[in-house]
Short mmCIF file of C-alpha atoms and ligand atoms in Angstrom, two decimals:
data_model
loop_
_atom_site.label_atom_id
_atom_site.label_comp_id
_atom_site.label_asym_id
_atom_site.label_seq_id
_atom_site.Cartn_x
_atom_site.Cartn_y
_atom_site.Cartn_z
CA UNK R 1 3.26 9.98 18.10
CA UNK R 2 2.71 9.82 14.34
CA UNK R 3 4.16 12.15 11.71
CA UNK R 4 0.69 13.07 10.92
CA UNK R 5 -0.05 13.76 14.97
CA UNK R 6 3.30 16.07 15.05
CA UNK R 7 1.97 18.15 12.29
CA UNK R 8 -0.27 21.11 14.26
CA UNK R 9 -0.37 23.30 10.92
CA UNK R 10 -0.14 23.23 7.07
CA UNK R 11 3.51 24.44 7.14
CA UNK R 12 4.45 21.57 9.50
CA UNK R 13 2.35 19.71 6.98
CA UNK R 14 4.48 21.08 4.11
CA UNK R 15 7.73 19.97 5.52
CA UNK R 16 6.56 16.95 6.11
CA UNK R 17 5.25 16.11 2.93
CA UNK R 18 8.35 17.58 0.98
CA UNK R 19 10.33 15.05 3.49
CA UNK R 20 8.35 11.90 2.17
CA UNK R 21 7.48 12.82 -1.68
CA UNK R 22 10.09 12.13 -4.52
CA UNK R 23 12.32 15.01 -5.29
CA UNK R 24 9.92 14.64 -8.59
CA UNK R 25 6.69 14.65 -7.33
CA UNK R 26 7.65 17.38 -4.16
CA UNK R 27 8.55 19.46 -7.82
CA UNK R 28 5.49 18.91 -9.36
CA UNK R 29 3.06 19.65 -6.42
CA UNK R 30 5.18 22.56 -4.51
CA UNK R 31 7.14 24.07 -7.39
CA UNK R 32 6.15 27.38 -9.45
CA UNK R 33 6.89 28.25 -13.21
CA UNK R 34 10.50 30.40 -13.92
CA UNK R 35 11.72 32.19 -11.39
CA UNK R 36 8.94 31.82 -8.56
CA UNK R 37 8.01 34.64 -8.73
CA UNK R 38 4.10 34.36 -8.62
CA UNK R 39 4.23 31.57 -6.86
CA UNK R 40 6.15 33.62 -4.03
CA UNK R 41 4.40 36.29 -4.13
CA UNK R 42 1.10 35.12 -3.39
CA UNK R 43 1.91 33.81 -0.18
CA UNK R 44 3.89 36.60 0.80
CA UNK R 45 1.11 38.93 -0.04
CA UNK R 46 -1.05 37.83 3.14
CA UNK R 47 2.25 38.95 5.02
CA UNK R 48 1.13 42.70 3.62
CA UNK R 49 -1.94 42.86 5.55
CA UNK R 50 -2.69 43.28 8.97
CA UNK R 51 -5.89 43.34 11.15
CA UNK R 52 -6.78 45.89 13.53
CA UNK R 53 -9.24 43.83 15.41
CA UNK R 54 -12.10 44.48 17.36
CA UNK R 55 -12.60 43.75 21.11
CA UNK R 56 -15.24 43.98 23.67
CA UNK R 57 -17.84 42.24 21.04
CA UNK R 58 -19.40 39.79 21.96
CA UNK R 59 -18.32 36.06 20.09
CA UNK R 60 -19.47 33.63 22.42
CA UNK R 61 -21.71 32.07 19.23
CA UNK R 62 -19.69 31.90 16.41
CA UNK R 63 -20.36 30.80 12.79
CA UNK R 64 -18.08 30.64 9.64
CA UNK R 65 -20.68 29.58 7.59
CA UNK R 66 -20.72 30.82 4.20
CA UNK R 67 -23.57 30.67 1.44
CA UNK R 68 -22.15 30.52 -1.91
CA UNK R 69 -24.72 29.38 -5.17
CA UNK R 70 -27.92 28.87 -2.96
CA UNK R 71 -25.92 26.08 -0.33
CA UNK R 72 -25.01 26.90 2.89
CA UNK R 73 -21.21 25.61 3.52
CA UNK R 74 -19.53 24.85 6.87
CA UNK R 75 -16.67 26.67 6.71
CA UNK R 76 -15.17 29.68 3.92
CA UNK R 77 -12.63 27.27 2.57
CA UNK R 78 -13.04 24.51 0.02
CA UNK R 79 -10.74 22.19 -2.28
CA UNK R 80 -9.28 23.99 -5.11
CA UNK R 81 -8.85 21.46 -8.00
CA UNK R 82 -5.53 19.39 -8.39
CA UNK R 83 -4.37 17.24 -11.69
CA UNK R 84 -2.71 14.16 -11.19
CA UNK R 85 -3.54 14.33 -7.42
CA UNK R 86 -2.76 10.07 -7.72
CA UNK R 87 0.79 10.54 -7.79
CA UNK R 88 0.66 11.85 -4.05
CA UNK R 89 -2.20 9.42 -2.52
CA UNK R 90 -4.09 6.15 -4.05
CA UNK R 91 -7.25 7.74 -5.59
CA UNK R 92 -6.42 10.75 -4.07
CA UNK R 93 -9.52 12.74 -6.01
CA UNK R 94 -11.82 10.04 -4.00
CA UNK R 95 -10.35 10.64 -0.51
CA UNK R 96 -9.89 14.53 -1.25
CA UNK R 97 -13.83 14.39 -2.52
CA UNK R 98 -15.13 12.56 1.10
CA UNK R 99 -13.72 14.21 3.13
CA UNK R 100 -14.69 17.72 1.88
CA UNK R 101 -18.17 16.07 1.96
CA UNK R 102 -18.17 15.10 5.40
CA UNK R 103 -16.61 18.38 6.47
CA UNK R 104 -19.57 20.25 4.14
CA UNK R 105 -16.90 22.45 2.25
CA UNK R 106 -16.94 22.65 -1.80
CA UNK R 107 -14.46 20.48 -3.52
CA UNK R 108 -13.74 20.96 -7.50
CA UNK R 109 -12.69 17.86 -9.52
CA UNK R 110 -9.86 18.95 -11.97
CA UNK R 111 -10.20 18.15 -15.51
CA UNK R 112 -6.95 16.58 -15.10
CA UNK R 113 -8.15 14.02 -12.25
CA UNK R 114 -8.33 10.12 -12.01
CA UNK R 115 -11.36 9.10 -10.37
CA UNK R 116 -14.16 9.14 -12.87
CA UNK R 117 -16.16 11.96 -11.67
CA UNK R 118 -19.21 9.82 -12.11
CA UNK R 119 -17.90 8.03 -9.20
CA UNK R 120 -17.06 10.77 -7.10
CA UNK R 121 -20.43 12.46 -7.61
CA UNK R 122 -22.01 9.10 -6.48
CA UNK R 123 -19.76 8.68 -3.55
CA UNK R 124 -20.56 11.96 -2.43
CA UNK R 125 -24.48 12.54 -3.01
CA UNK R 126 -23.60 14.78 -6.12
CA UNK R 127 -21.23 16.97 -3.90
CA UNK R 128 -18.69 18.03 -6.59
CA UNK R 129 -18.25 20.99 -8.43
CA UNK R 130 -16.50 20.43 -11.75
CA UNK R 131 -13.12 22.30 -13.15
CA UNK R 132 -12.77 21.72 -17.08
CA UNK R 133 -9.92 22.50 -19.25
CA UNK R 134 -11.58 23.28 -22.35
CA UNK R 135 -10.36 22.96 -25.65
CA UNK R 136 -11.94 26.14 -28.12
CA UNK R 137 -14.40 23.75 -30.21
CA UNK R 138 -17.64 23.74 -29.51
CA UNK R 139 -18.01 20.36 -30.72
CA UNK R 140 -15.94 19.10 -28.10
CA UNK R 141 -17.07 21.24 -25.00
CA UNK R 142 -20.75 19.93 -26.21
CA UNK R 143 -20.21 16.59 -25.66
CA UNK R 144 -18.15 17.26 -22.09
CA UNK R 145 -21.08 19.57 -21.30
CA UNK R 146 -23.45 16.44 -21.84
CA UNK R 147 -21.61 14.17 -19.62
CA UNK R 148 -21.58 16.73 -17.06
CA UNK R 149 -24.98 17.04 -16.93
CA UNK R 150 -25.81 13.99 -17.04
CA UNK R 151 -23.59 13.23 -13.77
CA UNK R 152 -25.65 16.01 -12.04
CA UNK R 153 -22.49 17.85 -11.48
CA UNK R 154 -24.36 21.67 -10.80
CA UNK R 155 -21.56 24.22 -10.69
CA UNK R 156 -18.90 24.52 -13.59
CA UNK R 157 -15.60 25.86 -13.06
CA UNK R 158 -13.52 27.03 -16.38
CA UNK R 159 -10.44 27.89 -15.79
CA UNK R 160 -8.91 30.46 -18.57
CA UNK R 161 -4.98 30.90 -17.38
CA UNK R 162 -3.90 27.73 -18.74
CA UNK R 163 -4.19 28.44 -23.05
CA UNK R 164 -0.45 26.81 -23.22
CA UNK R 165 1.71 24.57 -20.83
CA UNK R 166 3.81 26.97 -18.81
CA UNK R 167 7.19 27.03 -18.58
CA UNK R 168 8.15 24.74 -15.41
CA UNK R 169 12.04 24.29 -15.55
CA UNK R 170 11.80 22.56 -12.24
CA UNK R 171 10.48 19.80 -13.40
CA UNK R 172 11.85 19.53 -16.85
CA UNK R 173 15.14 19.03 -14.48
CA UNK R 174 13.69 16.45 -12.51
CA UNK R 175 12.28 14.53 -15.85
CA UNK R 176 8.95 14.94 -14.71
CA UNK R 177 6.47 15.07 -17.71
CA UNK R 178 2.83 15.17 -19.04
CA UNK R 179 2.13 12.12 -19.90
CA UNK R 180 3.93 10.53 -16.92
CA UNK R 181 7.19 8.77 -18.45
CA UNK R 182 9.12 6.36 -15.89
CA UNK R 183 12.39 7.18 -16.59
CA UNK R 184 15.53 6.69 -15.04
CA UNK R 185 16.15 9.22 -12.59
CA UNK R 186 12.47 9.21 -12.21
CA UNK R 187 12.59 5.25 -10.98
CA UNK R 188 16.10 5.85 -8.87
CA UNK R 189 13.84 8.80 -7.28
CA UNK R 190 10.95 6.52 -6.20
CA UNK R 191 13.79 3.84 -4.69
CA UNK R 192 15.19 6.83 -2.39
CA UNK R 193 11.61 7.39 -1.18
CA UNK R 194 10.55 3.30 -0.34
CA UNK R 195 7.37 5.03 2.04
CA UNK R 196 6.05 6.84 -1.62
CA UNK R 197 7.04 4.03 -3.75
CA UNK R 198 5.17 1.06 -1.46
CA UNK R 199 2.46 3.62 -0.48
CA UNK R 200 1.84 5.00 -3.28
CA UNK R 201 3.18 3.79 -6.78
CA UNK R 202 2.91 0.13 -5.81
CA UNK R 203 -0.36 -0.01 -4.22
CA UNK R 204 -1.79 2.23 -7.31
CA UNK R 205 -0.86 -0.23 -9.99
CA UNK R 206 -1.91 -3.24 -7.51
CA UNK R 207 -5.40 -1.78 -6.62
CA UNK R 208 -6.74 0.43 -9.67
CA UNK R 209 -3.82 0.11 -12.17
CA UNK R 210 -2.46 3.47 -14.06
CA UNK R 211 -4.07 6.53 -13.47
CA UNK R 212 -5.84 7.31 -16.32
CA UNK R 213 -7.43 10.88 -17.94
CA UNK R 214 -10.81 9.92 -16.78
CA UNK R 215 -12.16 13.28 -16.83
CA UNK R 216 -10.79 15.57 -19.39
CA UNK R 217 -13.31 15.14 -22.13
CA UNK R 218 -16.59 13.21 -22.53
CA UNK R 219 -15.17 9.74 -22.29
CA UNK R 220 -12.68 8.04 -19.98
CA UNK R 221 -9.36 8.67 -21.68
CA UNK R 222 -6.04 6.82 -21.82
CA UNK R 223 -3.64 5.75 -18.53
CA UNK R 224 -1.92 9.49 -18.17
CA UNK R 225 1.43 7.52 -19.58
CA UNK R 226 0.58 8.03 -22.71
CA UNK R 227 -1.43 11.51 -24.87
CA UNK R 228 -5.00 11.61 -24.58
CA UNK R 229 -6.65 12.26 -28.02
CA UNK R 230 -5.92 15.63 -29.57
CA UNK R 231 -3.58 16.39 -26.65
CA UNK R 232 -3.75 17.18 -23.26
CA UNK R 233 -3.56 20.72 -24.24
CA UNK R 234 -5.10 20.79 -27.55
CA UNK R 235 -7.08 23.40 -28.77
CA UNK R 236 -6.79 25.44 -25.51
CA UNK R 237 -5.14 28.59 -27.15
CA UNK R 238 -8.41 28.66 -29.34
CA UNK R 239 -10.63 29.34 -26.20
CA UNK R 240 -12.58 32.80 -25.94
CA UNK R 241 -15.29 34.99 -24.64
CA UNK R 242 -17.11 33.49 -27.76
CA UNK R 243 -17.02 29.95 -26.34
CA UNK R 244 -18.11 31.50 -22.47
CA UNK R 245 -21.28 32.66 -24.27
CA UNK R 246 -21.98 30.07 -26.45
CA UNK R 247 -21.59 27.69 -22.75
CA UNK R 248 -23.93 30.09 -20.97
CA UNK R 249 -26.30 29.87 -23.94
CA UNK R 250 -26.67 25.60 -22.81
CA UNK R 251 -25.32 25.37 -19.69
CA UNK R 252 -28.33 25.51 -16.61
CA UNK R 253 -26.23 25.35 -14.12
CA UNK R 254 -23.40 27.89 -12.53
CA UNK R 255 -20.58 28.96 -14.74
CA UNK R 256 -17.84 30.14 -12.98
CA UNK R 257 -14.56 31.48 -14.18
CA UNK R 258 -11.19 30.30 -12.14
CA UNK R 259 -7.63 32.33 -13.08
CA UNK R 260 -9.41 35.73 -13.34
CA UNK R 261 -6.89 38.90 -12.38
CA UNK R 262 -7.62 41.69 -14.26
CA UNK R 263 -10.77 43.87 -13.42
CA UNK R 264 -12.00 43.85 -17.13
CA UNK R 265 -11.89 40.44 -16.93
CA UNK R 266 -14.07 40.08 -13.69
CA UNK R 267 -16.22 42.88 -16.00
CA UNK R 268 -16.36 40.41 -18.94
CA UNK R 269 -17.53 37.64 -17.22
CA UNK R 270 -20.00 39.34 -15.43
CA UNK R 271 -21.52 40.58 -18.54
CA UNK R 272 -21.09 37.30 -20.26
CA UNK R 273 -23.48 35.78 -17.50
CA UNK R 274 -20.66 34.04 -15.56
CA UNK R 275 -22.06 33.31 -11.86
CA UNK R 276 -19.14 33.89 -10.20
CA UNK R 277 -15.27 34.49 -10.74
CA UNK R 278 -12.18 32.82 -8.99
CA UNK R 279 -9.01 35.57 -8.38
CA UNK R 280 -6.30 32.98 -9.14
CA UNK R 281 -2.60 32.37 -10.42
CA UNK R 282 -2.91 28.80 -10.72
CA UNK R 283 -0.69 28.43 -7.71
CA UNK R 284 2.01 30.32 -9.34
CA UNK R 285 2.10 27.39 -11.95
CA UNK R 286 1.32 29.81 -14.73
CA UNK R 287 2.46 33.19 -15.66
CA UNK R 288 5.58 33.89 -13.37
CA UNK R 289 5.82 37.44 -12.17
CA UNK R 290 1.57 37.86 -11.79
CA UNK R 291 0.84 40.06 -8.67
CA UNK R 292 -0.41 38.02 -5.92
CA UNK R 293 -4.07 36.97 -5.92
CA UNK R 294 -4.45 38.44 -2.43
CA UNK R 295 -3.47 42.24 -4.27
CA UNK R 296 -5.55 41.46 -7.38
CA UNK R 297 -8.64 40.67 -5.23
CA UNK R 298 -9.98 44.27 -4.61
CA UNK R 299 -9.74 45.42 -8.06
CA UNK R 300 -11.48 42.46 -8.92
CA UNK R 301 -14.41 43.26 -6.41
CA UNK R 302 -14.79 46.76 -7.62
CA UNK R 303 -15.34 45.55 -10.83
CA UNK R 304 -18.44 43.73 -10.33
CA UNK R 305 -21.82 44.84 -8.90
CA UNK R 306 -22.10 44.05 -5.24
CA UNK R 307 -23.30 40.60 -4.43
CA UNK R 308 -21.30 38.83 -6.83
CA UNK R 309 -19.48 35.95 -5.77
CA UNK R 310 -15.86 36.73 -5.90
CA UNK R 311 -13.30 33.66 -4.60
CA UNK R 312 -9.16 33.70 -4.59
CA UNK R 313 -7.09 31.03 -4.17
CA UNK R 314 -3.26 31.15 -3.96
CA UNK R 315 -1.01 30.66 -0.75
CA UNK R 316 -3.70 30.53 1.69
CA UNK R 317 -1.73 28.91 4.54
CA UNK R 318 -3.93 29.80 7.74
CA UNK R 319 -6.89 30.72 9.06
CA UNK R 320 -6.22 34.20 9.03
CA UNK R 321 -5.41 34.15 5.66
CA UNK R 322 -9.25 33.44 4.59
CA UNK R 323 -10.00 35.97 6.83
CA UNK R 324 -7.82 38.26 5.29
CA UNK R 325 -9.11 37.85 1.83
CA UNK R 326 -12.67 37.79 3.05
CA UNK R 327 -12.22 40.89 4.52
CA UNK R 328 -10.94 42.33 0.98
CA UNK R 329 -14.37 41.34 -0.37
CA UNK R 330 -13.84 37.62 -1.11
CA UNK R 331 -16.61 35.41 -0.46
CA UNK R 332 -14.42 32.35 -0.15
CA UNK R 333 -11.23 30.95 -0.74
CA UNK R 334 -10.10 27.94 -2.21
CA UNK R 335 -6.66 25.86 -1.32
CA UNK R 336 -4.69 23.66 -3.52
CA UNK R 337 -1.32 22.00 -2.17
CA UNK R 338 -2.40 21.98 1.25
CA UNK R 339 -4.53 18.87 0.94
CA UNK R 340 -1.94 17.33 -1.32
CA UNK R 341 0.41 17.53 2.23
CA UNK R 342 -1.96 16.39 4.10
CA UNK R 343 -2.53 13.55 1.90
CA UNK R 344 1.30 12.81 1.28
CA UNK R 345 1.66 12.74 5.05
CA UNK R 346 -1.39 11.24 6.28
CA UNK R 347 -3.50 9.92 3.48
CA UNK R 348 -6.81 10.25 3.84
CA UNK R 349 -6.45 11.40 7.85
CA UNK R 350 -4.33 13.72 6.73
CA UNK R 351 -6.50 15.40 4.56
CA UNK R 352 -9.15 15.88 7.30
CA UNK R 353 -6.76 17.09 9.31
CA UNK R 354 -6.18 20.01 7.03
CA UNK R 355 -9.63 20.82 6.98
CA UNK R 356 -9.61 20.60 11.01
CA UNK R 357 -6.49 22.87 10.89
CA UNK R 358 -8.09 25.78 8.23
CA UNK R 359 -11.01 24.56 10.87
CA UNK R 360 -9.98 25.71 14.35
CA UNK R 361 -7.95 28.35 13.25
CA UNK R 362 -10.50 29.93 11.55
CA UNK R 363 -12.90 29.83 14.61
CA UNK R 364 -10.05 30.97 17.06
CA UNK R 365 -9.01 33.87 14.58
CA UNK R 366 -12.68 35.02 14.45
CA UNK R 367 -13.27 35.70 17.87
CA UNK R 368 -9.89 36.89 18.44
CA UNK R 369 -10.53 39.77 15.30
CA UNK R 370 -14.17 40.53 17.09
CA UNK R 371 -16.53 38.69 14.46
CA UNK R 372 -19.08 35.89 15.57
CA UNK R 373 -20.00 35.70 11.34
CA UNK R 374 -18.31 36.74 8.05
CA UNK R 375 -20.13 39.38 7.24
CA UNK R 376 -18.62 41.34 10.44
CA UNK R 377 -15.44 40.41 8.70
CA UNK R 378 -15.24 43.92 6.85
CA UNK R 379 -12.21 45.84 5.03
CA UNK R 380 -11.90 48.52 7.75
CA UNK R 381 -10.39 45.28 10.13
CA UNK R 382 -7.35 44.90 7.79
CA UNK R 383 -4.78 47.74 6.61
CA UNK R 384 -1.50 47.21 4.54
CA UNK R 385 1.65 46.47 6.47
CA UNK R 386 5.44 46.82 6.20
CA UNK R 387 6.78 44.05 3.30
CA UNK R 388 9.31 43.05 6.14
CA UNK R 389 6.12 41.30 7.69
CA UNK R 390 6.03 38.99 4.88
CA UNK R 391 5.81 35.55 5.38
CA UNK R 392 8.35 33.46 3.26
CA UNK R 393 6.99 31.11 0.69
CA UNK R 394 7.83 27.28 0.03
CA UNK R 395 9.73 28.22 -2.69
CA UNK R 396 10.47 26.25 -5.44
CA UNK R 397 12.14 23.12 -5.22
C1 FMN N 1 -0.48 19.87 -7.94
C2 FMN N 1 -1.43 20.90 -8.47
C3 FMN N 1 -2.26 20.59 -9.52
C4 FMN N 1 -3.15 21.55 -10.01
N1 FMN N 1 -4.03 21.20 -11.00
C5 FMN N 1 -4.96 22.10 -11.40
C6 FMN N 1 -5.96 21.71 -12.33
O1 FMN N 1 -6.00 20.58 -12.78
N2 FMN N 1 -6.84 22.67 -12.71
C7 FMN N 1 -6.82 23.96 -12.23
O2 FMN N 1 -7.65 24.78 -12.63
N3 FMN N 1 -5.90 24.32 -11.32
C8 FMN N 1 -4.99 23.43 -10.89
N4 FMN N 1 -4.09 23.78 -9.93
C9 FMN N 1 -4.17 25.12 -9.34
C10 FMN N 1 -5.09 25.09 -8.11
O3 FMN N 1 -6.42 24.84 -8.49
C11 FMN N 1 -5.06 26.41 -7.35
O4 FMN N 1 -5.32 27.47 -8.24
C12 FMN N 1 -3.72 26.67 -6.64
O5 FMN N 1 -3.11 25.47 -6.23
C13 FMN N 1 -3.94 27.54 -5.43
O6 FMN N 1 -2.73 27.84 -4.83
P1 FMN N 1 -2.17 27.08 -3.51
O7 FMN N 1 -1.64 25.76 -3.98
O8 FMN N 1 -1.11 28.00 -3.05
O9 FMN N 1 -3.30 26.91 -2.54
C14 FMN N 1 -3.19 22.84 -9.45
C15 FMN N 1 -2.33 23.14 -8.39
C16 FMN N 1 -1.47 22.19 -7.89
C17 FMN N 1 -0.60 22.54 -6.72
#
């Protein structure tokens, strides 16, 4: 039996893939910012709900189809985007964009990705949604706006909790940097893990050479080893409402705003003709010591009129956990490390696997709460429950 066939759920996953990584690369793709703290709390908030579920209903025909920006999706789950996803898989961003095509789920290509997202949108039948940094000059998010168009990407995430670099200790302990620097106790890392360094490192610079920033701006930039003009954070810091409205003003297709916690926020974006809103803490990779998505979610939903698409991601783990957070109001829910395990363990098997996981358990879950769709997934199924219910986290490496 393979590692990959041992693995029966994105925990196992987890373990797995912390097993295999580099202490470096486990650090950047598992660890938080500080103490943790966010990063531990939004898994531990799904812990703090319960279901009371339903019986006697009949589930026999199930669906978990969701409709989110006029397409119908198979399942209320989709790939939340992931920077420098190579350093886990070989053109990870192209095996991570298939298979969420084949499975029908949405998958977001991160500003901070390899794979020129003219190829993955070719690839993929113009699948992809897009996730952009943005720097605050108009000049600048003109141009990237131009590109984007012109790939036919339809649906334009911006995400707005990232206007500095956060303060990751973990990995300024582990040398691990933007841009990528190969130094010493990175390269003795890489020789303790031989399965990543052949795997991975090797067969990257052998097949498609250094990962490059190939979709941060409105050109291909540089191999991620060295600064991409003006920074890979330049200019964020200047970013504003101003510069949502002045997108909205030229962009035709949906705007949608990813880190969004605070009702007023969700209000803002509403008003500023945003098309949908993500409830996120970046993974805990941000501010530490943010309340859990999973808490922020409902006074996100009460914030905006009915109908609007609301979406969380952070710590969703299982099944029940999207059904948890759709129950709260979300429409969907987005994951991020979980197909980075998957990928670790199993490459590009692995990755469907995680969607066959979030999958089954999802179906399972439904009929076992009473609900043959989501929209019989309502908030009367879930109450709060005792913190000692909590689940523990990954923690941070
Ligand atoms: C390795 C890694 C890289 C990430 N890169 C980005 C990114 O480029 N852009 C972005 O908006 N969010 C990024 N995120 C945050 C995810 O999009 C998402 O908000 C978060 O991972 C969800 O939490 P989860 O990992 O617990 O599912 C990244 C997260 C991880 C784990």
């Amino acid at each position: 039996m393979s590692r990959l066939d041992r693995c029966l759920s994105i925990p196992d996953l987890e373990r797995e893939a912390r097993r295999i990584l580099p202490r470096c690369v486990e650090g950047y793709v598992c660890g938080g910012t500080e103490d943790g703290a966010s990063l531990a709390a939004s898994t531990a908030a799904f812990g703090q709900i319960g279901f009371l579920p339903r019986g006697l209903r009949v589930v026999e025909q199930r669906s978990s189809q969701v409709e989110v920006f006029g397409q119908r999706y198979a399942l209320p789950v989709g790939f939340a985007p992931t920077g420098f996803a190579a350093i886990v898989m070989e053109e990870c961003d192209l095996a991570l964009a298939r298979a969420a095509k084949d499975a029908n789920i949405p998958f977001i290509i991160s500003g901070a990705s390899s794979v020129p997202l003219e190829r993955l949108q070719a690839e993929t039948g113009n699948h992809c949604w897009y996730q952009a940094y943005l720097p605050g000059d108009t000049d600048r998010i003109g141009r990237l706006l131009a590109r984007l168009q012109a790939a036919h990407i339809d649906v334009l995430v911006v995400t707005i909790d990232t206007c500095v670099g956060a303060n990751r200790e973990n990995l300024q302990r582990l040398a691990f940097t933007v841009p990528f620097k190969l130094s010493a106790s990175v390269m003795l890392d890489g020789l303790l893990h031989p399965r990543w360094t052949f795997d991975v490192f090797l067969r990257t610079l052998r097949g498609s050479g250094v990962p490059r920033f190939a979709n941060l701006y409105e050109e291909i930039g540089p191999p991620i080893t060295q600064d991409p003009p003006n920074g890979f954070r330049g200019g964020r810091d200047r970013l504003s409402w101003e510069h949502i409205r002045w997108i909205r003003a030229r962009w035709p297709g949906k705007l949608i705003l990813k880190g969004v916690m605070h009702p007023e926020d969700a209000r803002l974006a509403h008003a500023a003709g945003a098309d949908g809103v993500i409830v996120s803490s970046h993974g805990g990779r941000q501010l530490d010591g943010c309340v859990a998505p999973l808490q922020a979610l409902p006074g996100v939903v009460a914030a905006v009129p009915a109908g609007f698409p609301v979406m969380l991601d952070g710590g969703v783990r299982r099944g029940t956990d999207a059904l948890k957070a759709i129950a709260l109001g979300a429409r969907m829910v987005f994951t991020g490390r979980p197909q980075l395990y998957g990928a670790a363990v199993g490459g590009a098997h692995g990755i469907r696997k995680v969607v066959d996981i979030f999958r089954n358990e999802i179906a399972t879950d439904m009929a076992l709460l009473g609900c043959a769709t989501l929209a019989e997934i309502t908030p009367d199924l879930v109450v709060p429950q005792a913190p000692a219910c909590s689940r523990p986290s990954g923690g941070t490496p």
